[in-house]
PDB file of C-alpha atoms in Angstrom:
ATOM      1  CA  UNK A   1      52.027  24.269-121.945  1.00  0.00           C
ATOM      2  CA  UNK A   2      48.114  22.949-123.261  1.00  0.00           C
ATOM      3  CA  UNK A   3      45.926  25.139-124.460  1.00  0.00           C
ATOM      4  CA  UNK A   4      43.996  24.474-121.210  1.00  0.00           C
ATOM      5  CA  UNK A   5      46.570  25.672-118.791  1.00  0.00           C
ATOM      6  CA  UNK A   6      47.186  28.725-121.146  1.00  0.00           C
ATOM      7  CA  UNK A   7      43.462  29.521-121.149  1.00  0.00           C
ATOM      8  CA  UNK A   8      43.808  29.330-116.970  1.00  0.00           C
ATOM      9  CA  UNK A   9      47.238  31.459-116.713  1.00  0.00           C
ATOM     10  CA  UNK A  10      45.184  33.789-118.863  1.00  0.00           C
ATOM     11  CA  UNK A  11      42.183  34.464-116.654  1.00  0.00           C
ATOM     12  CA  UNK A  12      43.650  33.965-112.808  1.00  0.00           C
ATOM     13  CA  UNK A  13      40.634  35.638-111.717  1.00  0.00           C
ATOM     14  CA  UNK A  14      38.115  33.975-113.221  1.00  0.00           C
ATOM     15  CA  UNK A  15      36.526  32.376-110.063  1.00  0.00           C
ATOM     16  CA  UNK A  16      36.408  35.262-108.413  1.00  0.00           C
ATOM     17  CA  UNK A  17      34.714  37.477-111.609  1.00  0.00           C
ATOM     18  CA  UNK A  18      32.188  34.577-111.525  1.00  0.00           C
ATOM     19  CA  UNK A  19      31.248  35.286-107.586  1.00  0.00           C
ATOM     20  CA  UNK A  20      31.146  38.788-108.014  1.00  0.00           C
ATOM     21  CA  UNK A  21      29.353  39.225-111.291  1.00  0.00           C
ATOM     22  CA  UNK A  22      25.989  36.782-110.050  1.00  0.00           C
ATOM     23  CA  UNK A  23      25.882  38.595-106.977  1.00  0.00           C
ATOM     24  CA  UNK A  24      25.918  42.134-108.678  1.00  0.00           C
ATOM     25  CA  UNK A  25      23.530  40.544-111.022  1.00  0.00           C
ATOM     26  CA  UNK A  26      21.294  39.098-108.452  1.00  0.00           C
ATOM     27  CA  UNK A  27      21.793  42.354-106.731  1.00  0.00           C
ATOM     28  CA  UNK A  28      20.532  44.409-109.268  1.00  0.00           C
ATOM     29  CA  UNK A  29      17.523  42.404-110.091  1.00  0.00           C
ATOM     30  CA  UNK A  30      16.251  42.187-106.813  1.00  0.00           C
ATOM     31  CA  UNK A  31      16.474  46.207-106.399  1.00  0.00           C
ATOM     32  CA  UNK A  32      15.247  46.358-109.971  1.00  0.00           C
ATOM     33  CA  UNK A  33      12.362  43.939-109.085  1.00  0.00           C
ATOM     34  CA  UNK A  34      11.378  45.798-105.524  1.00  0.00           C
ATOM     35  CA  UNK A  35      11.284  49.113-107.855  1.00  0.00           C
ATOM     36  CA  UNK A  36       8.576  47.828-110.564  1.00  0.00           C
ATOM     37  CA  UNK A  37       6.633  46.328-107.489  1.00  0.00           C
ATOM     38  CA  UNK A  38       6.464  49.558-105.420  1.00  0.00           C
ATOM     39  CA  UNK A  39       5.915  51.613-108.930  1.00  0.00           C
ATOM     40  CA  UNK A  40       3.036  49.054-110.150  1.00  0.00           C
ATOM     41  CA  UNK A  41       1.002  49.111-106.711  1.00  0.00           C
ATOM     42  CA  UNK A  42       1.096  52.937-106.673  1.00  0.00           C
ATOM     43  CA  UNK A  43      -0.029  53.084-110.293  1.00  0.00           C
ATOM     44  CA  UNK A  44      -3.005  50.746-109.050  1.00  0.00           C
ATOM     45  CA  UNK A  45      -3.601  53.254-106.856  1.00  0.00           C
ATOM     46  CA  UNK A  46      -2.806  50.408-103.813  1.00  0.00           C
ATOM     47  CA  UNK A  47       0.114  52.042-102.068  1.00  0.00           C
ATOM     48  CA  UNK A  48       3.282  50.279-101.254  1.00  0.00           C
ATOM     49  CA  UNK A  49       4.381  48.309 -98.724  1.00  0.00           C
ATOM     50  CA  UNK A  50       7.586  47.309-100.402  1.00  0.00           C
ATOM     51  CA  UNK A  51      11.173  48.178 -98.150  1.00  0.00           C
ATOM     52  CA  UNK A  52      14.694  47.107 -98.815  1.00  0.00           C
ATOM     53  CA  UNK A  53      16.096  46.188 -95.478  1.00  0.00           C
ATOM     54  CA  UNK A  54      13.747  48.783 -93.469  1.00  0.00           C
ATOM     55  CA  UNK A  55      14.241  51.310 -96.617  1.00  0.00           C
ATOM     56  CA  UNK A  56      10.915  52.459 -96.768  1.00  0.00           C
ATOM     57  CA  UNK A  57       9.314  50.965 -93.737  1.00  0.00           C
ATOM     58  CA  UNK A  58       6.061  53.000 -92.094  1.00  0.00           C
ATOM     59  CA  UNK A  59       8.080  52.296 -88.896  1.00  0.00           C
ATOM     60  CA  UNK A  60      11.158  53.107 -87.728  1.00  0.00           C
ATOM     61  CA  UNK A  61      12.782  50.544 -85.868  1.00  0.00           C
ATOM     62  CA  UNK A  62      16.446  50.193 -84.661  1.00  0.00           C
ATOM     63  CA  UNK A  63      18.439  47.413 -82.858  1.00  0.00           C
ATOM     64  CA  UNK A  64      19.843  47.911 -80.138  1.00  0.00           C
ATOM     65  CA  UNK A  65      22.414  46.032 -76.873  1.00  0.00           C
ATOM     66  CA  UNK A  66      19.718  45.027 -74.285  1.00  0.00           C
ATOM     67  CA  UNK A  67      21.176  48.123 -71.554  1.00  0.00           C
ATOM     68  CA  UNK A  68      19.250  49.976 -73.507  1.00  0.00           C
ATOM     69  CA  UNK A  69      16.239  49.139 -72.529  1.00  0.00           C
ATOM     70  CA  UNK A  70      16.710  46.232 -70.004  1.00  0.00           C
ATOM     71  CA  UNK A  71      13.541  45.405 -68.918  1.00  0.00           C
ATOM     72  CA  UNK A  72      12.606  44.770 -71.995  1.00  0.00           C
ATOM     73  CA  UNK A  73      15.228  41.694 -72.775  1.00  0.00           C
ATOM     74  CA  UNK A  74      13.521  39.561 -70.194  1.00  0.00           C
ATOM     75  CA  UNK A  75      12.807  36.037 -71.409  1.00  0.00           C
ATOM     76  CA  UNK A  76      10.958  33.803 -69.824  1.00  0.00           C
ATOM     77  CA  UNK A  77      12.905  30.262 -68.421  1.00  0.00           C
ATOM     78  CA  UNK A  78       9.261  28.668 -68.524  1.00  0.00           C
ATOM     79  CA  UNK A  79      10.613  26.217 -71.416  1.00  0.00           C
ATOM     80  CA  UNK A  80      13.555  25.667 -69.923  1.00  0.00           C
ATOM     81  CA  UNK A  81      15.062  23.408 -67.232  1.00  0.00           C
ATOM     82  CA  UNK A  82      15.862  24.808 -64.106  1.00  0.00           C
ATOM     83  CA  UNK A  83      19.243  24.429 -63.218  1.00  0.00           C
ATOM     84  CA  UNK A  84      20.218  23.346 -66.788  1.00  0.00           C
ATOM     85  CA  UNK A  85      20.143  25.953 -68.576  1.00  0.00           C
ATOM     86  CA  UNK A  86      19.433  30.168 -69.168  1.00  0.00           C
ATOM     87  CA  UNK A  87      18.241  32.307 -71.681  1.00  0.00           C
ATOM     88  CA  UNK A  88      19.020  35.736 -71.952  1.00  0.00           C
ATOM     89  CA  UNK A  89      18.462  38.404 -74.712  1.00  0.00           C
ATOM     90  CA  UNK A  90      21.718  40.560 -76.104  1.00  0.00           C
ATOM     91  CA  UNK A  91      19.967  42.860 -78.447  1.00  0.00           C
ATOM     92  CA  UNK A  92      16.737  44.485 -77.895  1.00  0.00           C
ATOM     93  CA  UNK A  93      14.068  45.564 -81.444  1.00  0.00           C
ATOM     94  CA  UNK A  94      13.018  49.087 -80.982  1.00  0.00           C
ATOM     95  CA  UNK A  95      10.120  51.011 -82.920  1.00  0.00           C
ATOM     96  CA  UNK A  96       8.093  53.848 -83.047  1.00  0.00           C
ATOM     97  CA  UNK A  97       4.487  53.136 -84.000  1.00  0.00           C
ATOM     98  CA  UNK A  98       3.848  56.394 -85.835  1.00  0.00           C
ATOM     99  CA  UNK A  99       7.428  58.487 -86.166  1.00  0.00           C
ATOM    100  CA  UNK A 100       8.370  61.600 -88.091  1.00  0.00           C
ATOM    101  CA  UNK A 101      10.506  61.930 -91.205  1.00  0.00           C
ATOM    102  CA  UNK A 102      13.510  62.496 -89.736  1.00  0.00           C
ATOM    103  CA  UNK A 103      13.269  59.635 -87.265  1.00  0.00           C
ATOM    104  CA  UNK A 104      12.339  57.026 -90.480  1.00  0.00           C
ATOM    105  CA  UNK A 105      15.170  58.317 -92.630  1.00  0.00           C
ATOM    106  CA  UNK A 106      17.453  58.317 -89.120  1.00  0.00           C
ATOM    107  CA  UNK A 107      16.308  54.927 -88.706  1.00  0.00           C
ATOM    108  CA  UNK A 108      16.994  53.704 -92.417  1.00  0.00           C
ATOM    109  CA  UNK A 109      20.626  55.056 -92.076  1.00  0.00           C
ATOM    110  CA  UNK A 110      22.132  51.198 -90.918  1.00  0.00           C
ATOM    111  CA  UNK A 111      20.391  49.475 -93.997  1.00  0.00           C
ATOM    112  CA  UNK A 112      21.622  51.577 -96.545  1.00  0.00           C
ATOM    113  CA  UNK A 113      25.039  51.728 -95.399  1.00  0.00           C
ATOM    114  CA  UNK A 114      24.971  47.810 -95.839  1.00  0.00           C
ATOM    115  CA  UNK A 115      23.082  48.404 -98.986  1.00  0.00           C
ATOM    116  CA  UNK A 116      26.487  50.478 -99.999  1.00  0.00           C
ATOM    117  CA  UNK A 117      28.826  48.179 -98.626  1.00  0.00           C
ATOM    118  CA  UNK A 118      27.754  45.491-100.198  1.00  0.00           C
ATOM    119  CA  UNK A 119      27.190  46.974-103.489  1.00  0.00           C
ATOM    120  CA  UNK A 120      30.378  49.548-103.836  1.00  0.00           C
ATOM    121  CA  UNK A 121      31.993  46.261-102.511  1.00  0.00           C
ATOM    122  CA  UNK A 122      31.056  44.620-105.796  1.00  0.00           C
ATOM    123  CA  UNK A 123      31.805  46.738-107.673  1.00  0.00           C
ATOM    124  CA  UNK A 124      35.203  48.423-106.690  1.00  0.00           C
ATOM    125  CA  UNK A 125      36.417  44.873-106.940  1.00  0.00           C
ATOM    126  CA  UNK A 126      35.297  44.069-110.276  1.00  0.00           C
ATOM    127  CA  UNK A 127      36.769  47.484-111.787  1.00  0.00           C
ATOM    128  CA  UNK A 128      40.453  45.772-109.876  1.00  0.00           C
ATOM    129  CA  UNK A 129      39.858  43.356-111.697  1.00  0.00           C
ATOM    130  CA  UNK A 130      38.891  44.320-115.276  1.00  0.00           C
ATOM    131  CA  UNK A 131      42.359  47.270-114.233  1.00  0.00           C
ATOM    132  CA  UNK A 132      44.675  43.879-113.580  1.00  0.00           C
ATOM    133  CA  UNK A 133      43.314  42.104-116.528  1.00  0.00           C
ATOM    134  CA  UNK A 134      43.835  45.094-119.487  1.00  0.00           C
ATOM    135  CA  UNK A 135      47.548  46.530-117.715  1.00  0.00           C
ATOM    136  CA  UNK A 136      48.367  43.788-116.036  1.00  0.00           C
ATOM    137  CA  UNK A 137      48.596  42.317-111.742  1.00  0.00           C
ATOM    138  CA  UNK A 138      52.095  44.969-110.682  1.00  0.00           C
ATOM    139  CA  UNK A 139      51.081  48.193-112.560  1.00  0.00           C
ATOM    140  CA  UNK A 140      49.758  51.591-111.291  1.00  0.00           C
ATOM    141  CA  UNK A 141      46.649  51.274-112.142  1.00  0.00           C
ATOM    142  CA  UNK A 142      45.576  47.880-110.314  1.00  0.00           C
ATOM    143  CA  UNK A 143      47.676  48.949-107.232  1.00  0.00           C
ATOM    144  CA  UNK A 144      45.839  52.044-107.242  1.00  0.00           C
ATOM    145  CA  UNK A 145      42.129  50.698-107.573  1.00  0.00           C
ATOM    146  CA  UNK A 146      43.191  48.237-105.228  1.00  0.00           C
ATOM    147  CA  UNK A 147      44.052  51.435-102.753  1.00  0.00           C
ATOM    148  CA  UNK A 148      40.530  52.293-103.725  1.00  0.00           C
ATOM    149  CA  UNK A 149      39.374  49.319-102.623  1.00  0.00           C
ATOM    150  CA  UNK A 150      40.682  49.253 -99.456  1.00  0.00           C
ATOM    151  CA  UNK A 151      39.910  52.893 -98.194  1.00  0.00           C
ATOM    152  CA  UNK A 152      36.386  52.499 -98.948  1.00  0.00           C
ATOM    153  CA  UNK A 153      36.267  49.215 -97.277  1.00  0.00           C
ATOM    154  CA  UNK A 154      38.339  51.046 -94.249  1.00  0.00           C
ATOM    155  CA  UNK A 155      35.980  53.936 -94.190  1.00  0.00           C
ATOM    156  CA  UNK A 156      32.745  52.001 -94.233  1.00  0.00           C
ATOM    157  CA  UNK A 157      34.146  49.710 -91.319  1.00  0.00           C
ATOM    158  CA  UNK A 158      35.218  52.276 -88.937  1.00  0.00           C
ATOM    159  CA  UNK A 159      33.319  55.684 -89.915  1.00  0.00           C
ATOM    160  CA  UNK A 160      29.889  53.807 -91.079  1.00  0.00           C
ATOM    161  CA  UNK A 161      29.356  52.246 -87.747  1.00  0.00           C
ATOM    162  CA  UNK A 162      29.297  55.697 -85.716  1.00  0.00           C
ATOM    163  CA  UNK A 163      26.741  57.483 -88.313  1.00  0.00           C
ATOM    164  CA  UNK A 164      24.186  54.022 -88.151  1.00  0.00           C
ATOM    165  CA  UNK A 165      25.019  54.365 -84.288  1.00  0.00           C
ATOM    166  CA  UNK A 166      23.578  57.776 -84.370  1.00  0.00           C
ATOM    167  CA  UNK A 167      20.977  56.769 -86.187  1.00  0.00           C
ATOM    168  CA  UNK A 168      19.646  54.151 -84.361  1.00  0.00           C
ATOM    169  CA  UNK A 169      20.377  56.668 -81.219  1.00  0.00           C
ATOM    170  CA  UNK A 170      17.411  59.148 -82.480  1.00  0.00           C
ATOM    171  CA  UNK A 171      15.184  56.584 -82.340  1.00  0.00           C
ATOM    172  CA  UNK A 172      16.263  55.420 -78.916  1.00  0.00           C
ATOM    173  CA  UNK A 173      15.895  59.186 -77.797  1.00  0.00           C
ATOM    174  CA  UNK A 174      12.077  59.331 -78.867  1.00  0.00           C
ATOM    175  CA  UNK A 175      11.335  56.021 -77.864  1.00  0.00           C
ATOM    176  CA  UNK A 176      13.216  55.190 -74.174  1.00  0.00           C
ATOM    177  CA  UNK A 177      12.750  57.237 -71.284  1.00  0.00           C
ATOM    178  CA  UNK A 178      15.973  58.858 -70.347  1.00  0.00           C
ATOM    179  CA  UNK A 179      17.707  58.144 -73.496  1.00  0.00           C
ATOM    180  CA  UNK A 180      19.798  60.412 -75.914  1.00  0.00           C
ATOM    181  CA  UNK A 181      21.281  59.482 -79.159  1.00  0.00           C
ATOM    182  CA  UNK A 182      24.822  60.260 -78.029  1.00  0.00           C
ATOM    183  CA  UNK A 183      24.538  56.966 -76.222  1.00  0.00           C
ATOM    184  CA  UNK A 184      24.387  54.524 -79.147  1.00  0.00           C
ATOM    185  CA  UNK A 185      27.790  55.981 -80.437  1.00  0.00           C
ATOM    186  CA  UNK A 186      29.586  53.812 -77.496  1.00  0.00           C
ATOM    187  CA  UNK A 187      27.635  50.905 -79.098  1.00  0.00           C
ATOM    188  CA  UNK A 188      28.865  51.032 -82.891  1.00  0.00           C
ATOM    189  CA  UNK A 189      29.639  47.323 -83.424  1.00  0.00           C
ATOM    190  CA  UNK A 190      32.840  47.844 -85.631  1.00  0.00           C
ATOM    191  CA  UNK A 191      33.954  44.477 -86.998  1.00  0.00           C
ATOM    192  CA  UNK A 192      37.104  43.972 -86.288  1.00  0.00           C
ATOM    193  CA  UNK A 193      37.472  41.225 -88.750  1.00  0.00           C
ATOM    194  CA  UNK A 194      36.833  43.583 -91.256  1.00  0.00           C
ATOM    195  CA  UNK A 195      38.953  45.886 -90.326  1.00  0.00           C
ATOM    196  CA  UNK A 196      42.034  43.391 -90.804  1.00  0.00           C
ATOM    197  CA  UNK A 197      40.339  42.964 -94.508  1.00  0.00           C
ATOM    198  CA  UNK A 198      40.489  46.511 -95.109  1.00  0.00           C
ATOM    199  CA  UNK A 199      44.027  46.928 -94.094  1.00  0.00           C
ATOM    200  CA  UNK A 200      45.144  43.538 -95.403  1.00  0.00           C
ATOM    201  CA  UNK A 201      43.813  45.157 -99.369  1.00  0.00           C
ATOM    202  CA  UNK A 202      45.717  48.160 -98.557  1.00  0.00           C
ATOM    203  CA  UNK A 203      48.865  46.212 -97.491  1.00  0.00           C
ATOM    204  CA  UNK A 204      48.374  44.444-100.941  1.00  0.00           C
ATOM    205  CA  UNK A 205      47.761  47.579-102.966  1.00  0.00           C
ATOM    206  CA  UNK A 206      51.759  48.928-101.444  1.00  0.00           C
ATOM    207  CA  UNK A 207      53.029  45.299-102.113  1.00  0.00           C
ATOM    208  CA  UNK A 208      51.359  45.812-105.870  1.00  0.00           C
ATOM    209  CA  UNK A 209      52.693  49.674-106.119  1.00  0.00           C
ATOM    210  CA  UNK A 210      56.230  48.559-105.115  1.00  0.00           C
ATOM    211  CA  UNK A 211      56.657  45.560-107.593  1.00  0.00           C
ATOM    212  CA  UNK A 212      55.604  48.092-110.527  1.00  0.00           C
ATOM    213  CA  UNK A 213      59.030  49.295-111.283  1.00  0.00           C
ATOM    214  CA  UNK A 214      60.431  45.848-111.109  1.00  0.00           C
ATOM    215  CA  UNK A 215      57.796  44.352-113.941  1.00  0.00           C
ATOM    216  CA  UNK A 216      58.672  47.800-115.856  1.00  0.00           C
ATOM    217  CA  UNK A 217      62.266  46.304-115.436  1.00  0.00           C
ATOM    218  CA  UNK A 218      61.281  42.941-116.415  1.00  0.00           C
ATOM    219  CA  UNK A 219      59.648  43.873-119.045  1.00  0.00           C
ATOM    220  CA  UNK A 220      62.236  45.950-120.748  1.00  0.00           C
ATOM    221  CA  UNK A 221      65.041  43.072-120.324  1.00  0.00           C
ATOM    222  CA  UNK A 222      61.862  40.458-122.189  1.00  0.00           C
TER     223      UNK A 222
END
């Protein structure tokens, strides 16, 4: 074996470290670069106008399917030909001009559950695989972070959803007449994509758990 392919068969994750570690770097810098602008323009004495996603936003908006509020999702055909071809509007932007605390933090529940998906993402798969690379791919430690892995990517697919959908519901309830914020939990736009994900790590992490006791075997005959 070359020194190459011994430097590959030591590192089989090395692509994927790469990916993860420049986008929790860019990541990082970007929240770390949003902070010192908001903290510099209120030491001016300027006020801030800096959001992450709608984090911080003087409005609170929320998106929403177009039976919400479907006189609203009318488009006008006037650009397009007649008999040709239709335009139609799924989703609908709602905001409230001047809302209360509770609606903006009710509003800024979606983007920071994608804020935490994406970063405890990151992260829960870089700490698999620093565990794989210091024990080893079949031992209890990377089958267990790799459990991790996938119940937190399980829970933030399928329980997530509902508390954003309730979220974007209070803001639906102050801003449409006749709506409640009960209504958006019937909208919660799970992805069912990443559900399989979710339960295709956690099938891994039992394939990983089961072939420990056969490398502890292997081992021991080496």
């Amino acid at each position: 074996m070359s020194q190459r392919e011994v430097r590959r068969d030591r590192n089989p994750f090395g692509p994927l470290e790469t990916v993860v570690s420049v986008l929790l770097a860019y990541l990082f810098l970007g929240l770390a670069g949003t902070a010192l602008i908001a903290v510099a323009s209120l030491a001016l004495g300027e006020g801030t106008n800096v959001t992450v996603g709608t984090i911080g936003d003087r409005k609170a908006c929320a998106t929403v399917v177009n039976e919400t509020a479907p006189a609203t999702t009318e488009v006008s055909q006037r650009d397009l030909r007649r008999g040709v071809a239709a335009a139609h509007a799924e989703e609908v932007e709602i905001c409230l001009s001047e809302p209360t605390r509770w609606q903006k933090t009710a509003s800024a529940l979606e983007p920071l559950g994608l804020l935490v998906f994406v970063l405890g993402s990151l992260l829960l798969v870089r700490r698999v695989i620093e565990g794989a690379r210091r024990s080893g791919l079949f031992t209890e430690v990377t089958a267990a972070r790799t459990r991790q892995l996938g119940w937190f990517l399980l829970v933030m697919t399928l329980v997530w959803p509902f508390v954003a959908a309730a979220g974007r519901g209070v803001v639906v309830e102050a801003a449409v007449r006749g709506g409640t914020w009960t209504g958006q939990l019937f909208h919660p736009g799970i992805s069912v994509s990443l559900v399989v994900v979710s339960l295709g790590v956690l099938s891994v992490a039992r394939v990983l758990r089961r072939a420990v006791p056969m490398q502890d075997e292997l081992d021991a005959t080496v």
